[in-house]
XYZ file of C-alpha atoms in Angstrom:
469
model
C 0.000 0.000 0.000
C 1.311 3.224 -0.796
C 2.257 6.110 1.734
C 0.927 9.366 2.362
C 3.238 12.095 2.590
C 3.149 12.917 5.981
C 4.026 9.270 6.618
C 6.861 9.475 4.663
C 8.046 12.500 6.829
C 6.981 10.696 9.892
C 8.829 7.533 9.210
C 12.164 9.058 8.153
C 12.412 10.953 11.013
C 10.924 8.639 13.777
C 14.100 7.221 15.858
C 11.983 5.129 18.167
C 8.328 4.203 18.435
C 7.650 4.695 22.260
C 3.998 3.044 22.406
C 0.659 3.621 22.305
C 0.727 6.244 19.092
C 3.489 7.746 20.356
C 7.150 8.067 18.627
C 10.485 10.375 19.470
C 11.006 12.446 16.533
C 14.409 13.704 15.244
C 13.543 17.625 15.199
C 15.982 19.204 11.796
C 15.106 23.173 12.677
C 13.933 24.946 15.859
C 12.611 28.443 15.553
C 12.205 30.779 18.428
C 11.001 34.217 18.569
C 11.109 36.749 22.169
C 7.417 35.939 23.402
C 8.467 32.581 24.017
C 11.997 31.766 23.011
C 13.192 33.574 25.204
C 11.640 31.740 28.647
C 12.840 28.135 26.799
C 15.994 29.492 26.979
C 16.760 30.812 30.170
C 14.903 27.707 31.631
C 17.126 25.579 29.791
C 20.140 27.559 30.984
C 18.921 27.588 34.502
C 18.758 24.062 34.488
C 22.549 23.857 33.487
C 22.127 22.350 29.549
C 22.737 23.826 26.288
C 21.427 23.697 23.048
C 22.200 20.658 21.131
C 22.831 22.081 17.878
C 23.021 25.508 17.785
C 22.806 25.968 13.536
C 19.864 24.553 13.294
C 18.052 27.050 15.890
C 17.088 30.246 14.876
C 15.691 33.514 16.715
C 13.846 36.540 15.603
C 12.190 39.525 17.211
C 8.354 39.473 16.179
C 5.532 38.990 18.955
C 6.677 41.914 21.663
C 8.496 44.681 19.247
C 6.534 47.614 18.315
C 6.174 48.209 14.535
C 6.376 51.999 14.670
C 8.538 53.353 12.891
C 12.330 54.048 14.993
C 11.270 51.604 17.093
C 13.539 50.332 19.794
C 13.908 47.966 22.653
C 11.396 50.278 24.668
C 7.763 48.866 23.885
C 4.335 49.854 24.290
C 3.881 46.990 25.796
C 4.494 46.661 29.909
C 7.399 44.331 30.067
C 7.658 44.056 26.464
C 11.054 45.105 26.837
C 12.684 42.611 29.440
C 11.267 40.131 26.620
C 13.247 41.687 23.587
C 16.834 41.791 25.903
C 16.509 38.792 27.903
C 15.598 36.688 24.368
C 18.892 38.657 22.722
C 20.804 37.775 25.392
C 20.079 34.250 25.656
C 20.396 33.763 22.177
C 23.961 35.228 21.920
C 25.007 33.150 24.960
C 23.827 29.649 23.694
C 25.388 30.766 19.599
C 22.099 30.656 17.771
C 21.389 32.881 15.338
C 19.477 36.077 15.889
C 17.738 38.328 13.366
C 17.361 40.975 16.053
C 15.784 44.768 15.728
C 17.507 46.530 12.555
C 18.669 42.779 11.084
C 18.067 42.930 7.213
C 16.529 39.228 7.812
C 14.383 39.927 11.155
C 10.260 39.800 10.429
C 7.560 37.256 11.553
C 9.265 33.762 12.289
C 6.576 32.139 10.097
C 7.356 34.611 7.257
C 11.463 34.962 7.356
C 11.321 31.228 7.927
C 10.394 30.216 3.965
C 12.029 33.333 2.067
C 15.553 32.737 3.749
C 15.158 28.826 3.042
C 15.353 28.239 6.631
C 12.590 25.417 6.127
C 13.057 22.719 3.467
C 10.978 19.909 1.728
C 11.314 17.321 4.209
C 12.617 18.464 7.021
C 11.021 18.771 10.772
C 10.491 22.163 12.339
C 9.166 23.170 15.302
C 8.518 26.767 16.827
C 6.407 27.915 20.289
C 3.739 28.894 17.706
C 0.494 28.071 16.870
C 0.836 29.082 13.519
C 4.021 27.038 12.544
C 1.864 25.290 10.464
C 2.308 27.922 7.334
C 5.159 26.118 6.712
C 4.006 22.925 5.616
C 3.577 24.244 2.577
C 6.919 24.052 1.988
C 6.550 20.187 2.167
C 7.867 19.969 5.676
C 6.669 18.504 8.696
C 6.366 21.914 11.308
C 4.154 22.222 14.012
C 3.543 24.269 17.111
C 4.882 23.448 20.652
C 4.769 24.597 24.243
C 7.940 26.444 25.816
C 8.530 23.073 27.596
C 8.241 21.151 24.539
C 10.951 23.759 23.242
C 12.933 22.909 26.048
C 13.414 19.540 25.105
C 13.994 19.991 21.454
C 16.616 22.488 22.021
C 18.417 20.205 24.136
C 18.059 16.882 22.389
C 17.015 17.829 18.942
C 13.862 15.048 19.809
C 10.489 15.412 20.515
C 7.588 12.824 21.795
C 5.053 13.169 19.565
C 1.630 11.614 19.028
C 1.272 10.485 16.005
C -1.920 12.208 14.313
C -4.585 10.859 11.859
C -4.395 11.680 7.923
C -6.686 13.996 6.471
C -6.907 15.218 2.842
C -8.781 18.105 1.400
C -8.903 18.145 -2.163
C -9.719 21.424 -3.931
C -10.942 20.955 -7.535
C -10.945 23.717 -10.323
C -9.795 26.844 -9.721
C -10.684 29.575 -7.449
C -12.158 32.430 -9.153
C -10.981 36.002 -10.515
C -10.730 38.127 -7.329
C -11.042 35.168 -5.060
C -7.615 34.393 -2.658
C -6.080 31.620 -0.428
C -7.591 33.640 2.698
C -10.867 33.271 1.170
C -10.519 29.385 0.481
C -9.409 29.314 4.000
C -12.397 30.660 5.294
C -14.595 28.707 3.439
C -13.025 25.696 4.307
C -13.622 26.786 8.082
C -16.921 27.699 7.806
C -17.486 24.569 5.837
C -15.969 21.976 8.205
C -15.856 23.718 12.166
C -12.505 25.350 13.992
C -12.554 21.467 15.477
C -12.930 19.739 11.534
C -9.812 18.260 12.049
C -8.887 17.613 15.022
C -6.077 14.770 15.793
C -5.672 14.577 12.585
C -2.793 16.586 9.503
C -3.860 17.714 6.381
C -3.007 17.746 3.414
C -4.351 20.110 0.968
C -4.283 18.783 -3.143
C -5.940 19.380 -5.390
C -5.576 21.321 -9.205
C -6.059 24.627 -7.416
C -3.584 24.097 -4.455
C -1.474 23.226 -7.029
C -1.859 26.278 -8.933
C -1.418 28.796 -5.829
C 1.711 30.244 -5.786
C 4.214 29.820 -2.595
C 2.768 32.849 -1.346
C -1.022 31.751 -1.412
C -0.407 28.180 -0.196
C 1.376 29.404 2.983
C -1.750 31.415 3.428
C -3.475 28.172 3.095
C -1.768 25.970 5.735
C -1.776 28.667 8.005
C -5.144 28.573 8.900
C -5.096 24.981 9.165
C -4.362 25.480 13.093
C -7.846 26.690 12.976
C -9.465 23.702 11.912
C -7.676 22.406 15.146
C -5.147 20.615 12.958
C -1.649 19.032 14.128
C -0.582 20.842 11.187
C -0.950 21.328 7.251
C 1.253 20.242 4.533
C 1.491 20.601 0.656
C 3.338 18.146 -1.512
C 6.801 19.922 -2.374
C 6.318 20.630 -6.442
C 8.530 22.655 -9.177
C 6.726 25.582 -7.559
C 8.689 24.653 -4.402
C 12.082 24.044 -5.587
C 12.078 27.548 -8.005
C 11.019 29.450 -5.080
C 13.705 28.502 -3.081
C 16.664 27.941 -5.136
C 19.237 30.636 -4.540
C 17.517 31.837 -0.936
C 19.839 32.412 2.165
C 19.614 28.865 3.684
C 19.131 27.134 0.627
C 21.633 24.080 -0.439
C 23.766 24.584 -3.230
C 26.014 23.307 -5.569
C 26.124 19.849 -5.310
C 24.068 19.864 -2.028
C 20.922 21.273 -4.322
C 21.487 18.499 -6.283
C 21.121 15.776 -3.880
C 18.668 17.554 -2.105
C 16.571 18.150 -5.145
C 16.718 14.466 -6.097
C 15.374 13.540 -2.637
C 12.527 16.133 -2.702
C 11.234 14.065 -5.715
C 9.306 11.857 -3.918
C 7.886 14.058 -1.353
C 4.355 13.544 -2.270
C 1.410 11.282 -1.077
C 1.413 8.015 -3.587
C -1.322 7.519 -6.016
C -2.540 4.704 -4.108
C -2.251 6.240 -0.223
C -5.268 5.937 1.654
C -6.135 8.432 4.684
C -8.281 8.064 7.577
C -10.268 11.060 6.551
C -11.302 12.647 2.722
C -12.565 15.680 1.900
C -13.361 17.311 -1.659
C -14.122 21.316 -2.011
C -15.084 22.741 -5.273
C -13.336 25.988 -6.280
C -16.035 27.370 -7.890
C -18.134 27.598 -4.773
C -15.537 29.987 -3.199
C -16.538 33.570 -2.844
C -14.776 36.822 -1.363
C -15.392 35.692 2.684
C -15.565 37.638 5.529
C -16.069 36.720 9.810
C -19.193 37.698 11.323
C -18.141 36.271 14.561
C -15.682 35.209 17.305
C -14.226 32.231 15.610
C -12.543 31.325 12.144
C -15.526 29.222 11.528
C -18.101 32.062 11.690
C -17.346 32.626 8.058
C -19.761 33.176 5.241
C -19.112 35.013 1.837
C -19.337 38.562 1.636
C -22.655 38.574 0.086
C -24.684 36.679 1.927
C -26.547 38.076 5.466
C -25.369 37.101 9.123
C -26.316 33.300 9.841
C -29.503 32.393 12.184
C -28.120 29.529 14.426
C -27.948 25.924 12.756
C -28.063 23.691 15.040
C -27.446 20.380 12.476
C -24.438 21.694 11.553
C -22.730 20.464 15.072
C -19.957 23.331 14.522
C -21.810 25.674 17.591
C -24.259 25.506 21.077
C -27.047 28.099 20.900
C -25.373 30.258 23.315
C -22.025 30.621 21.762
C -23.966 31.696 18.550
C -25.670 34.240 20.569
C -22.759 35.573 22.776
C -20.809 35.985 19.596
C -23.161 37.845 17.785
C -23.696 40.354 20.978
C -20.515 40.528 20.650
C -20.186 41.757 17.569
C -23.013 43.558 17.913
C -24.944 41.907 14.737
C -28.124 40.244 14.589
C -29.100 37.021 11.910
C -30.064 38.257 8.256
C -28.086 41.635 8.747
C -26.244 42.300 5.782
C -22.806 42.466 6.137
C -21.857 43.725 2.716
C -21.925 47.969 3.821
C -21.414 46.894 7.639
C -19.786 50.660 8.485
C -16.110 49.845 10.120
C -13.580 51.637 12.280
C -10.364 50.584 10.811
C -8.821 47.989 8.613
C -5.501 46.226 8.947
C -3.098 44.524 6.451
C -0.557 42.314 8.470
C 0.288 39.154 10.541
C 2.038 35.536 9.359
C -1.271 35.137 7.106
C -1.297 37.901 4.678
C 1.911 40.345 5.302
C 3.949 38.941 2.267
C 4.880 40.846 -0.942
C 2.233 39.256 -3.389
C -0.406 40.593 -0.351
C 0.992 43.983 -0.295
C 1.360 44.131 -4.393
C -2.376 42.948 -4.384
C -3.948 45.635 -1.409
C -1.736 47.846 -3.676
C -3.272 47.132 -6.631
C -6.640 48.110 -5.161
C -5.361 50.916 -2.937
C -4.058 53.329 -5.930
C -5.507 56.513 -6.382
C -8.186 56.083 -4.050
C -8.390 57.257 -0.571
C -9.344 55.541 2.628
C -12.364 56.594 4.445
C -11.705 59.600 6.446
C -13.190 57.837 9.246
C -10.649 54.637 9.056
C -7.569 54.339 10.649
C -5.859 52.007 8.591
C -2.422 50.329 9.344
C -0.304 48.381 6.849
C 2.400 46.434 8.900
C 5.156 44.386 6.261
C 5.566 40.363 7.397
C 9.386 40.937 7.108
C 11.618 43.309 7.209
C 12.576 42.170 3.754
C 9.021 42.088 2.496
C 9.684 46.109 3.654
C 12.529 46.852 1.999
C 11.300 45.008 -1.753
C 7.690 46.834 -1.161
C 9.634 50.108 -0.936
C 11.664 49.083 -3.744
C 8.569 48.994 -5.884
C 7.054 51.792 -4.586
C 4.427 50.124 -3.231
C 5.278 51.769 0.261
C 3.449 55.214 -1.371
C 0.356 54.007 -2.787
C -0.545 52.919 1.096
C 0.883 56.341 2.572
C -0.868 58.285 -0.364
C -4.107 56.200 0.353
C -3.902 57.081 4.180
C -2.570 53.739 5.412
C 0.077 53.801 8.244
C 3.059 52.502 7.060
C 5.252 50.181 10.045
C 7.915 48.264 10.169
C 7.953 44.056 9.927
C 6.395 42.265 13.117
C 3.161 40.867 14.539
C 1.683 43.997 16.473
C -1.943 44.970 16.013
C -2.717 41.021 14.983
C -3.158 40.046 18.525
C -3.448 42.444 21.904
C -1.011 41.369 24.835
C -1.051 45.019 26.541
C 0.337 47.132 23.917
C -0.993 48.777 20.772
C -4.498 48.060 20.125
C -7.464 49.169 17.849
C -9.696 50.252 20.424
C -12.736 49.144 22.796
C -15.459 48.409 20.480
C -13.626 49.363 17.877
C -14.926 47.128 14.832
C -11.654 46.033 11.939
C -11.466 44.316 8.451
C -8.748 42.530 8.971
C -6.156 40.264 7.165
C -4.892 38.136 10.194
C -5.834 34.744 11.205
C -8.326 34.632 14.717
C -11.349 37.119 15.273
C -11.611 36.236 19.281
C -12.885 38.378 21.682
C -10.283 41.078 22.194
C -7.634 39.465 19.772
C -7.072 43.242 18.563
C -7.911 45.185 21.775
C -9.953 45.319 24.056
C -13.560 44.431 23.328
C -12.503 45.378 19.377
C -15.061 43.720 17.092
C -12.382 41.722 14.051
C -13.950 40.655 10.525
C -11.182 38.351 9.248
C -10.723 38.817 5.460
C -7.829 38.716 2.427
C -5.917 41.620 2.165
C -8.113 42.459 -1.160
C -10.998 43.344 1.208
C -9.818 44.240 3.624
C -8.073 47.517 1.125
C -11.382 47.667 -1.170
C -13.179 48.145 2.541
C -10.881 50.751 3.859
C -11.749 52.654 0.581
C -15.554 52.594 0.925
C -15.270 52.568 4.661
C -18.018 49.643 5.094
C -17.088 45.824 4.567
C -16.729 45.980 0.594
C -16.547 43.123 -2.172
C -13.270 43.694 -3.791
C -14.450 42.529 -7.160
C -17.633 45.301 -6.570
C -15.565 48.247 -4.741
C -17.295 51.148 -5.393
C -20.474 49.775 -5.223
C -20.782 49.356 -1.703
């Protein structure tokens, strides 16, 4: 019987099968960024080890830095700085490298991670992040650990891991003209519940996964940690290898070769079976926008605000109910011309170049609402400097967006800069909790095309109908 891909990864990095589901894992990269990284380093020191293998571990400055412009180690946030210099510090001391405030290379870890190369086709990688699924598009095995976890791998380059259930979600056809990643994302939530795959990986395939770009399929597996997924993963394809010959961390010479010949089979076998199949058709995907305090309360842009459902298993009455108080919507409302506060480009889901050249696209020679404070915040400090380079950095400042430096601020609210109480944002990140972006701040999660054509019109806007909101 043939394998799937994840049990290819799984098997070639499994050193011993401990019982019960469970197996030690040989961990290949170890990111680390100052919310987190940070405490699993000190606590490693304090307990008198090291780290194992100090190449393959790799720090950047993301979560606790302020984006504004001149920023420094002083943060909004209380205790933001004893973060940022006790995560610098530890880093220097144990050797790992560090792409620290002002570093050409520093951004979000889940963005610098792919365009330096620092994740490969096949490899294991591991981070103190949710979201360290986005890179399983790359074709690698990553997932998101504890600080304790982090501990361990840092130490022993291992990991104890229960061994999840396969799921596939085919996507057949192709998405339609103005319709993104984010949006199949959303409509894959609001299809299948924030819990649709729980204990289980998937694997997205399908002819239009395979026609994303790089770009669109990290988008893609990002959001798979809100399906409640160990992880996502894409089959490594020519789209994976051109991307990342020639980056920072990529092989070369020789090395490429080799490594390119054993990327070849990094793909699920035509005859693989997994515990769990799901097909989505592309041309049911629409422009989608949140209405509530979950991923899953999704529903494209043109239809009304839900009544419950109670068949569909994905809610309880009363979380329906507190969500839409919340929010401050009621069922059939039309959210299409829902009047917003701000809107917010940013965040490991939809801060990368191709985002920015899209909002961009959009943005130029229009104006945003005088009523909208909008915020564009670059997923890399890279992404920055090649935005600039295109001038892309002016259409948002002549279109009245704040322009900020690379990092995860304004995505989600841990005491520092926030949108404000009751504030209600379009926004391109990846969780619309309750006070995610502030306190009591009301966040419609949407692509980056929406979330621009909506700062415009100053009401939650179809992209592909801007103007005629």
């Amino acid at each position: 019987m043939g394998k799937t891909l994840f049990d290819k990864l799984w098997d070639s990095h499994v050193i011993a099968d401990l019982g019960g589901g469970v197996g030690l894992l040989l961990i290949d990269r170890i990111l680390l960024h100052e919310r987190t990284g940070g405490v699993a380093l000190e606590s490693l020191r304090d307990a008198g080890r090291g780290v194992l293998v100090p190449r393959q571990t790799f720090v950047t400055m993301d979560h606790i830095v302020d984006t504004l412009p001149g920023r420094t180690d002083r943060t909004i946030m209380p205790t933001g700085t004893h973060f940022i210099t006790a995560t610098r510090r530890a880093a220097n001391e144990a050797g790992l490298t560090l792409f620290d405030i002002g570093d050409p290379g520093q951004g979000i870890v889940h963005v610098i991670s792919p365009e330096q190369a620092i994740v490969l086709p096949g490899a294991t990688l591991v981070c103190p992040d949710s979201h360290t699924c986005t890179q399983g598009a790359m074709g690698a095995l990553a997932w998101g650990i504890g600080s304790t976890e982090a501990e361990h791998a840092l130490a022993t380059a291992t990991l104890r891991v229960r061994k999840p259930k396969t799921m596939r979600i085919t996507v057949n056809g192709r998405l339609g003209i103005g319709v993104t990643p984010k949006d199949l994302a959303l409509h894959i939530l609001a299809r299948f519940g924030s819990a649709g795959a729980n204990g289980h990986i998937v694997e997205y395939a399908g002819e239009a996964v395979r026609a994303l770009d790089i770009e669109g399929r990290l988008t893609l597996c990002n959001m798979a940690t809100e399906l409640s997924a160990f992880s996502g993963i894409i089959a490594a394809d020519e789209t994976t290898f051109d991307y990342l010959q020639g980056r920072a961390y990529a092989p070369t010479g020789a090395d490429w070769d080799r490594a390119l010949a054993a990327w070849q089979d990094l793909h699920s076998d035509d005859d693989a079976t997994f515990d769990v199949d799901h097909v989505v058709d592309a041309a049911a995907v629409a422009p989608m926008v949140t209405w509530g305090t979950s991923p899953q309360h999704s529903v494209a842009l043109d239809q009304p605000v839900p009544v419950f459902d109670a068949a569909s298993g994905r809610d309880t009455s009363d979380a329906h109910d507190r969500a839409l108080a919340y929010m401050d919507l009621t069922p059939g409302q039309s959210l299409t011309g829902l009047p917003i506060d701000a809107a917010f480009i940013g965040s490991c889901t939809n801060a990368r170049l191709s985002d920015l050249r899209r909002a961009a696209a959009i943005l130029r020679g229009h104006k945003v609402a005088a009523h909208v404070k909008a915020i564009c915040v670059p997923g890399s400090t890279s992404v920055k400097a090649q935005a600039e380079a295109e001038g892309l950095d002016r259409i948002f400042i002549d279109a009245g967006f704040e322009w900020r430096e690379a990092g995860c601020s304004m995505c989600f609210f841990a005491g520092g800069e926030s949108f404000g109480q009751r504030q209600r944002v379009v926004t391109s990140t990846n969780r619309n909790f309750e006070s995610r972006q502030g306190p009591q701040t009301r966040s419609h999660l949407a692509s980056p095309e929406t979330v621009a054509a909506s700062a415009i019109a100053g009401v939650l806007t179809d992209p592909r109908h801007r103007g005629a909101a």
